[in-house]
Coordinates of C-alpha atoms in Angstrom, one line a residue:
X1125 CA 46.3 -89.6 180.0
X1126 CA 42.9 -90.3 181.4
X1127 CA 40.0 -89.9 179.3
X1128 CA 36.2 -89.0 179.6
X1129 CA 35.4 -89.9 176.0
X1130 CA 36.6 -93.9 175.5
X1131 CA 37.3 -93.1 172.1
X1132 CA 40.3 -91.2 173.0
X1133 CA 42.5 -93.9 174.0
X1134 CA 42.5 -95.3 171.1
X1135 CA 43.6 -92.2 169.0
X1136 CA 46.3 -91.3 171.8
X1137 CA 47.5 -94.6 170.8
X1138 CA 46.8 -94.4 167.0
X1139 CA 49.1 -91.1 167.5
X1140 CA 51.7 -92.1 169.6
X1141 CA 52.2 -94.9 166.7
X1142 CA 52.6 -92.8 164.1
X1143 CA 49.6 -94.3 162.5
X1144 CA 47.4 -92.0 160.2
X1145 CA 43.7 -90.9 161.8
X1146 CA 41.0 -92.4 159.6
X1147 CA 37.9 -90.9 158.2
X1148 CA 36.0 -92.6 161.5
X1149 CA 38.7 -91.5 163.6
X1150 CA 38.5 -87.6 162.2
X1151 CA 34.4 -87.3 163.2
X1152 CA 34.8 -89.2 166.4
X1153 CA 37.4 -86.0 166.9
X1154 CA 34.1 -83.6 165.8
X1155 CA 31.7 -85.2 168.0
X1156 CA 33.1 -85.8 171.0
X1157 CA 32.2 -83.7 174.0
X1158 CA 35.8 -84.2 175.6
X1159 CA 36.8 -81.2 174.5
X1160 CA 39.5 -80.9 177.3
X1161 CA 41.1 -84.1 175.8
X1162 CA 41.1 -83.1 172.3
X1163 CA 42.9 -80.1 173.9
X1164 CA 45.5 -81.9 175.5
X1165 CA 46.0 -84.6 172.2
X1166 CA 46.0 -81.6 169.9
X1167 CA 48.6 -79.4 172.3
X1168 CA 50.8 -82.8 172.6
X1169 CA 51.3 -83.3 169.0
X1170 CA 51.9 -79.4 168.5
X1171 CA 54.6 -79.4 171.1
X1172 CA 56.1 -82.8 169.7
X1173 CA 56.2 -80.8 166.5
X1174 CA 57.5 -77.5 167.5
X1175 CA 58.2 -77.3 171.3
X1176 CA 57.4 -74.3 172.7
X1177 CA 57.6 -72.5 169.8
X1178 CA 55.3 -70.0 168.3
X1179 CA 55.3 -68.1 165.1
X1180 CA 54.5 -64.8 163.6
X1181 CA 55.8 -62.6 160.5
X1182 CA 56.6 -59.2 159.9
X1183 CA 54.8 -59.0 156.6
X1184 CA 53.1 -56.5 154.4
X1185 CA 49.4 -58.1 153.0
X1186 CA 48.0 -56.1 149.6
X1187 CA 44.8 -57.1 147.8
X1188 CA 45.7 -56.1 144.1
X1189 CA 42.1 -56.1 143.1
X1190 CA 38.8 -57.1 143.4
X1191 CA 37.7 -57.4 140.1
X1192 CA 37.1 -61.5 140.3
X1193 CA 34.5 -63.8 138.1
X1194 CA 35.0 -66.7 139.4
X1195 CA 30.9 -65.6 141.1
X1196 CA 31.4 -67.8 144.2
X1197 CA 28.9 -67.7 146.8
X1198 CA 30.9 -67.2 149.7
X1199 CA 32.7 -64.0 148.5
X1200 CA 31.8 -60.1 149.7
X1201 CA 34.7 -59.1 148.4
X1202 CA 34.3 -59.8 144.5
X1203 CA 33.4 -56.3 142.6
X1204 CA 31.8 -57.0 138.5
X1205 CA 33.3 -54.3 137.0
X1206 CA 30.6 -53.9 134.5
X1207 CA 27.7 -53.8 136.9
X1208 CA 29.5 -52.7 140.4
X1209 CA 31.7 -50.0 139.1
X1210 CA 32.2 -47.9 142.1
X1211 CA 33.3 -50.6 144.2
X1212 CA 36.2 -51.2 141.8
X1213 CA 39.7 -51.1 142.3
X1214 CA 42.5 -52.3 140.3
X1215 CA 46.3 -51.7 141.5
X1216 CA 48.8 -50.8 139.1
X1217 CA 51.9 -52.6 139.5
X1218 CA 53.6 -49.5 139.9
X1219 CA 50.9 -49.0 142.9
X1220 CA 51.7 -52.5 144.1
X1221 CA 55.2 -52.0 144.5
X1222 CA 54.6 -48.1 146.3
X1223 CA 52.4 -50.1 149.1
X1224 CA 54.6 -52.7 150.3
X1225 CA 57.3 -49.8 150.6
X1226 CA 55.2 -47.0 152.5
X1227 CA 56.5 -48.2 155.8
X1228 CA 59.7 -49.2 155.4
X1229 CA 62.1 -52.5 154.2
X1230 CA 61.9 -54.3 157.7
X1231 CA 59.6 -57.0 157.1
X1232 CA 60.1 -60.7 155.6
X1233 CA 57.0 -61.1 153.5
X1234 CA 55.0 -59.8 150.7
X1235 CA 51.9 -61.6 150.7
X1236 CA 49.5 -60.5 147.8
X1237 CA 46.1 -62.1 146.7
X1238 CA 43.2 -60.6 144.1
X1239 CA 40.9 -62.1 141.8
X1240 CA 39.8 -63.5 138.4
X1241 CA 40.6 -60.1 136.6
X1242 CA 41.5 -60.6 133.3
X1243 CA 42.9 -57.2 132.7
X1244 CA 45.6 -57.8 135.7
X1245 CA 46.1 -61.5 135.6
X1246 CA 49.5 -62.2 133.0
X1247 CA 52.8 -62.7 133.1
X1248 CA 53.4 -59.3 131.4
X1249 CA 51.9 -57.7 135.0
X1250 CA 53.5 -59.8 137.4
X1251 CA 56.7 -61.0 135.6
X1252 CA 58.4 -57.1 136.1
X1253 CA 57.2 -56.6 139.3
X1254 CA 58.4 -59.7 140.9
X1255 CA 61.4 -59.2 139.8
X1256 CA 61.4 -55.7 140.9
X1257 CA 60.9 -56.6 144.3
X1258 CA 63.8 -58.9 144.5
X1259 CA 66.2 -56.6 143.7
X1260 CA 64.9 -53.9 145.9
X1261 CA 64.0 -56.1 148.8
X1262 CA 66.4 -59.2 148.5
X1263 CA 65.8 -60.4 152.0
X1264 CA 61.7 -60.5 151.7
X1265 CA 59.9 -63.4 150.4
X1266 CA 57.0 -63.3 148.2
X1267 CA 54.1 -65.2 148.9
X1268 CA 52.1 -64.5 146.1
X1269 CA 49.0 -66.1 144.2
X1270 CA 46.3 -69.0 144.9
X1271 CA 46.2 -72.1 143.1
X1272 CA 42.8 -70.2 141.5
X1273 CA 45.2 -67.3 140.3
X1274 CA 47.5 -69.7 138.9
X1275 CA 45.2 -71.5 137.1
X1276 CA 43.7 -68.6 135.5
X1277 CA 47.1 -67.4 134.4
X1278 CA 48.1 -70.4 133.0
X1279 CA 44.9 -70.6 130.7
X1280 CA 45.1 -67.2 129.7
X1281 CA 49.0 -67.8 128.6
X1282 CA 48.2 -71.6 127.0
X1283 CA 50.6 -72.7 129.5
X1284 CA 51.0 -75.9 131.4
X1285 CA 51.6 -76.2 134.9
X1286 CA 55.0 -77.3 134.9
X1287 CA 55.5 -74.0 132.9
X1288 CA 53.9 -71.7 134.1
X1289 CA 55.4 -72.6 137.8
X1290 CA 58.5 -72.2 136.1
X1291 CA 58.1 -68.7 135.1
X1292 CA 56.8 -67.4 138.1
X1293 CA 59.7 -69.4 140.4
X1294 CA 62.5 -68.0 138.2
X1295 CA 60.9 -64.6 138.8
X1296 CA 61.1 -64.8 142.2
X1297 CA 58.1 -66.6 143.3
X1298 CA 59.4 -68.3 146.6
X1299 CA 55.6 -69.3 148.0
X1300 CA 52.1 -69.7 147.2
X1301 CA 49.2 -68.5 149.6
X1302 CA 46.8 -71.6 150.5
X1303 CA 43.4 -70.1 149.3
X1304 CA 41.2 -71.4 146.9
X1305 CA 40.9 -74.7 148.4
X1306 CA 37.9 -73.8 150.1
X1307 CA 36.3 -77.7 150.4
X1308 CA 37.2 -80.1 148.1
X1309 CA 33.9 -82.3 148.2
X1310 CA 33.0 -82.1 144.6
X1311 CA 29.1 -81.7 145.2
X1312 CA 29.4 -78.7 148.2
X1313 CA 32.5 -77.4 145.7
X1314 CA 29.7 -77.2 143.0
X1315 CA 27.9 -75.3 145.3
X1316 CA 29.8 -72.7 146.5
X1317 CA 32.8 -71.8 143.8
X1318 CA 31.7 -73.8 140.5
X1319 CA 33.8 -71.8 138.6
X1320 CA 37.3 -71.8 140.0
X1321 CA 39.8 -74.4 140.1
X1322 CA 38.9 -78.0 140.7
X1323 CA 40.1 -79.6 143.6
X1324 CA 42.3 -82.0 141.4
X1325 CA 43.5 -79.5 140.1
X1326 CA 44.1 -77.1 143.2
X1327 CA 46.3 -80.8 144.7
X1328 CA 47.9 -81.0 141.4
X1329 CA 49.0 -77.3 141.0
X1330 CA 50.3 -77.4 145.0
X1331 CA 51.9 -80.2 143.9
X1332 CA 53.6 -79.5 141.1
X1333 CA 54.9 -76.1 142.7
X1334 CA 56.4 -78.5 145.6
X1335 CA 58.3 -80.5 143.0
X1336 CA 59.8 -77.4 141.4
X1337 CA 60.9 -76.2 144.9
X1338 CA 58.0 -73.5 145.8
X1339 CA 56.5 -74.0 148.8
X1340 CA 53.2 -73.4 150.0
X1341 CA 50.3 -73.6 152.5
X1342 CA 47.0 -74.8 152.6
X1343 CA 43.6 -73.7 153.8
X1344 CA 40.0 -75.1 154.7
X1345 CA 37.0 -72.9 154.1
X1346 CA 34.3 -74.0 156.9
X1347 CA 31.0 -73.1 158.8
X1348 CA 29.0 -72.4 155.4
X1349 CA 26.9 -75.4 153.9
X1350 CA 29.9 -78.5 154.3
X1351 CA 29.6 -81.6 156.7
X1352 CA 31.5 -82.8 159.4
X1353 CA 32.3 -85.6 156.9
X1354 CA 33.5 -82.7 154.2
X1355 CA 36.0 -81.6 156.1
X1356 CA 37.4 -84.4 156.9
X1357 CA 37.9 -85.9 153.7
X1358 CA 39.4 -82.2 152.6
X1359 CA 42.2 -83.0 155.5
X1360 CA 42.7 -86.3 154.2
X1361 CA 43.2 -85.2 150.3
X1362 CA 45.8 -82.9 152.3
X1363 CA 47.3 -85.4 153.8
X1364 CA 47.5 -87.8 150.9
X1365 CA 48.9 -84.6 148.6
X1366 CA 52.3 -84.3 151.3
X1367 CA 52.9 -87.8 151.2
X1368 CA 53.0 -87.4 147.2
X1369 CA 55.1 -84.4 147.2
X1370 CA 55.8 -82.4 150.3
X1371 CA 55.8 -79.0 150.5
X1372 CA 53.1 -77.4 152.1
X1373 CA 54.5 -75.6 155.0
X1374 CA 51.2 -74.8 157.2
X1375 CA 47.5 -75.4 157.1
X1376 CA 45.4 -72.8 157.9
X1377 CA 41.5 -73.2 158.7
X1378 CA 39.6 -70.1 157.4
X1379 CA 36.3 -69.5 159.4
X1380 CA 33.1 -68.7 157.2
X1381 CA 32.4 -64.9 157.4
X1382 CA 28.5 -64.4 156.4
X1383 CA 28.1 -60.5 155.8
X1384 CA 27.4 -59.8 152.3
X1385 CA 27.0 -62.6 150.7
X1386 CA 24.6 -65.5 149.6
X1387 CA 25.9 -67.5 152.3
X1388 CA 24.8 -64.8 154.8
X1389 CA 21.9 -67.5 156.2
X1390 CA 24.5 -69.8 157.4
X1391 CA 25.3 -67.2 160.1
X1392 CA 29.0 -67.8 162.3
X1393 CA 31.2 -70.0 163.2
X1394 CA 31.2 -70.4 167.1
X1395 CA 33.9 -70.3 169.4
X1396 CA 34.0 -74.0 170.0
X1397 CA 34.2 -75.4 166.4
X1398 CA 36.5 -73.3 165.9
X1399 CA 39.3 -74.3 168.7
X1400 CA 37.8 -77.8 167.6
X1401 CA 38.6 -77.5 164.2
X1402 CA 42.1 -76.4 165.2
X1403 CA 42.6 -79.7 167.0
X1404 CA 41.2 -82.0 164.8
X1405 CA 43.3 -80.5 161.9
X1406 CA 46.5 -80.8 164.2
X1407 CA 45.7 -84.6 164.8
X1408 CA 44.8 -85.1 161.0
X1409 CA 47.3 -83.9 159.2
X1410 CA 50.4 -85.4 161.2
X1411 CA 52.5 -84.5 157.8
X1412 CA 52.0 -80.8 158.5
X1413 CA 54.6 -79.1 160.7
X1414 CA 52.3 -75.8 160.9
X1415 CA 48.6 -75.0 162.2
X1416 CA 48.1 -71.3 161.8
X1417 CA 45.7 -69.4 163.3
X1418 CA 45.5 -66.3 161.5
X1419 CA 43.9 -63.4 163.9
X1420 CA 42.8 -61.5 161.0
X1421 CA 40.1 -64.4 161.4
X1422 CA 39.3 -65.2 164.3
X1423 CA 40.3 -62.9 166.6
X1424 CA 43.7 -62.5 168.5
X1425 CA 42.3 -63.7 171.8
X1426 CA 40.4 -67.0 169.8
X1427 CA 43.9 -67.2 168.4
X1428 CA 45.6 -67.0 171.6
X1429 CA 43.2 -70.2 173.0
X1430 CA 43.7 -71.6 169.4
X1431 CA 47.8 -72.2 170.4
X1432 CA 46.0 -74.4 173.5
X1433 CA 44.2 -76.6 170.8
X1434 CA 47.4 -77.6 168.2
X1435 CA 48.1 -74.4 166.5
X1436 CA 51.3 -72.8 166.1
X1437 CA 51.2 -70.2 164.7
X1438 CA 49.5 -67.0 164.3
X1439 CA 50.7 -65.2 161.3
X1440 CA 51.7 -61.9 160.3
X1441 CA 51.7 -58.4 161.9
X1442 CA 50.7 -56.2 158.3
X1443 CA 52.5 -53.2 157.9
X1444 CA 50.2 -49.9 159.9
X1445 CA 49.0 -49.1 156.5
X1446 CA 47.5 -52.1 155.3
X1447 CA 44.0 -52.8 154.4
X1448 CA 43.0 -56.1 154.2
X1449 CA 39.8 -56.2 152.7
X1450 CA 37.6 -60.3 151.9
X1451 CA 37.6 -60.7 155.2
X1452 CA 36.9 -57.6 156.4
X1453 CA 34.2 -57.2 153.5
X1454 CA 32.7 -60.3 155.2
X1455 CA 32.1 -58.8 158.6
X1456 CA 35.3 -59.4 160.8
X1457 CA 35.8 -56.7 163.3
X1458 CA 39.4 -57.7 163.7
X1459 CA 41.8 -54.7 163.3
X1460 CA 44.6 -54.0 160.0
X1461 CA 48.0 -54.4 162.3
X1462 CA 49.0 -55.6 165.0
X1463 CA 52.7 -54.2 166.5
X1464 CA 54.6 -57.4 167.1
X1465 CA 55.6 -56.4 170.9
X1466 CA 51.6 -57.2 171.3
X1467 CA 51.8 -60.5 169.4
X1468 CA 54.8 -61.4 171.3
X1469 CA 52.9 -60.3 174.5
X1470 CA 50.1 -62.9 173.6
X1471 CA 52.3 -65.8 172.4
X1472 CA 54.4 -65.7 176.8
X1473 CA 50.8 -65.1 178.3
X1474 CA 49.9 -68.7 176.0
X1475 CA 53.2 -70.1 177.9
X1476 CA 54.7 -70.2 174.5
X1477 CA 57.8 -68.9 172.8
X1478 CA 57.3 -66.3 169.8
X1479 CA 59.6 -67.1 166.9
X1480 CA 59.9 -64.7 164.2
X1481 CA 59.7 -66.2 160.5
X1482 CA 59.4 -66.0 156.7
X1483 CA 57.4 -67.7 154.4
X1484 CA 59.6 -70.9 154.9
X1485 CA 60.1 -70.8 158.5
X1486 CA 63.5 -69.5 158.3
X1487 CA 63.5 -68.0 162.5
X1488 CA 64.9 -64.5 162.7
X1489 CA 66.3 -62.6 166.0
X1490 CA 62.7 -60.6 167.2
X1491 CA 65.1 -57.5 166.6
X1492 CA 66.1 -58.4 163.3
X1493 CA 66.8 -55.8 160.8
X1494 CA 67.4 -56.4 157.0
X1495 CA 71.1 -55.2 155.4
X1496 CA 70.5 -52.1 153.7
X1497 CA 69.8 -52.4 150.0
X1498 CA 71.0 -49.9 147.5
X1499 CA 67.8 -50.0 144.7
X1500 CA 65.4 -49.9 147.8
X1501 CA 65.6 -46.0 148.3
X1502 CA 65.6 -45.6 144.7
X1503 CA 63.0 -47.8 144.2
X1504 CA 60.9 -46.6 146.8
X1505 CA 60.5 -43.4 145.1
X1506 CA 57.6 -44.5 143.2
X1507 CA 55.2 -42.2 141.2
X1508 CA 51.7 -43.9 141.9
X1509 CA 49.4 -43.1 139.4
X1510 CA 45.7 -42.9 140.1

């Protein structure tokens, strides 16, 4: 290739060695205004990676609550139930179970997330539901939990790690959601989420479910207060945590939304860190097979340039009766669903090829149905209680 920005030969030939991007090598990707070239570098290694492939999942997304502690400044989704009472909500697992069945079986993903809620937080809660949903819905994955989540469980149960990731894998726990890593740099960290999971121990729970056989994904919370140099060293750790014990099936970066919350003064992300930061993750993290860009984010036409800078992936569809809500109590005007003709649509207009997935990957026909289940019509019959 032919470069504008000198600095990109050498990385082209870093990459095409197989040798790791440095620290150096990671801000020279942030600063440089060849954006083009980081384009073309970033779209190389995706397609060296996964061809013309591009992903998506038929999935049903449920926030279980919003009662959280954990007070971090970058949340407008959090409710204190003592002090915010009519902004409360807190799912019964019966209510749980009567969402991700409202419209229909045909999906391969359950992917729930909610908050430092003591009151919903235990084994007793989650233990009987996700075993409930294995035996009505066999074929559907559940991607379940942060490492935050975890954490809290485990503490509240005396458990260790290795335990408690036990429990929840022999209950059917097949993948854990990538949030809570927000940025590692321990003094921004302090900053924005002092009380939830360190970052040791975010790698060491992510690793320790790897080890046991759960996969999971990884994230990067950016555009608040961090530095270039932050969120470097945050795909570095990444890296590093792979090469100790793979696992980790996609990164995802998570664009800073600054409605309602004490960030609000560090305003939006723009259009061009974002595609940036998409490229500079898919040249960093060479151990990662996945980039997603989720378009709950940023936006299915940022997401559709996103797949021209390294990404490959753009995640799930929601089932039409979803409501995802920390984003959207954040201030993102993307919708709820999206039908997966239209994702397909935006994947062939990319020049890509849309591959239907689980939480592991597994690639599914588009027209795919799952084999009928005899507890999911009984199951599905589900007295929700109020």
């Amino acid at each position: 290739m032919i470069y504008a920005d000198p600095i990109m030969v050498e990385i082209e030939r870093k990459l095409d060695a197989g040798t790791p991007l440095s620290a150096q090598d990671g801000l020279a990707l942030y600063r440089t205004w060849d954006i083009h070239s980081l384009g073309r570098l970033a779209r190389r290694q995706k397609e060296r990676k996964s061809g013309k492939k591009v992903f998506y999942v038929l999935n049903r997304y449920i926030n279980s609550t919003n009662v959280c502690y954990a007070g971090c400044t970058f949340c407008s989704f959090a409710a204190d139930e003592f002090k915010e009472a009519h902004r409360v909500f807190r799912m019964t697992a019966d209510q749980v179970f009567a969402k991700a069945m409202e419209t229909g079986a045909n999906f391969n993903q359950i992917h729930i997330v909610g908050g430092h809620d003591p009151r919903q937080l235990s084994l007793d809660y989650w233990l009987p539901l996700m075993r409930r949903f294995k035996a009505a819905l066999p074929h559907v994955q559940l991607s379940l939990f942060t490492a935050a989540e975890i954490e809290y469980m485990a503490k509240r149960h005396r458990m260790t790690f290795p335990q408690i990731v036990a429990e929840l894998k022999a209950a059917g726990l097949d993948n854990v959601n990538g949030g809570a890593a927000e940025i590692f740099a321990d003094e921004t960290r302090a900053k924005i989420c002092p009380n939830k999971v360190s970052a040791a121990n975010w790698l060491a729970l992510h690793e320790e479910l790897h080890r046991q056989g759960v996969a999971s994904n990884a994230t990067m919370l950016y555009g608040h207060i961090e530095s270039l140099e932050d969120r470097v060293d945050h795909m570095i750790r990444l890296r590093e945590s792979q090469d100790r014990s793979p696992g980790f099936n996609a990164f995802i970066p998570l664009a800073f939304h600054p409605d309602g919350n004490e960030l609000s003064y560090c305003g939006w992300t723009t259009g061009l860190d974002d595609i940036r930061t998409f490229a500079v993750a898919r040249l960093m993290l060479h151990n990662f097979d996945h980039i997603k860009a989720y378009w709950m984010i940023q936006g299915l036409k940022a997401c559709q340039v996103a797949l021209q800078f390294g990404a490959d992936d753009m995640d799930g569809t929601h089932g039409s009766t979803d409501e995802e809500m920390i984003y959207h109590s954040a201030g993102t005007q993307s919708g709820q669903y999206v039908d997966d003709r239209e994702f397909r649509r935006l994947i062939e207009e990319a020049g890509y090829m849309p591959v239907r997935r689980n939480s592991t990957y597994d690639e599914f026909a588009w027209d795919w149905t799952p084999p009928a289940s005899p507890m999911a019509g009984r199951e599905a019959v589900v007295t929700v209680s109020s």
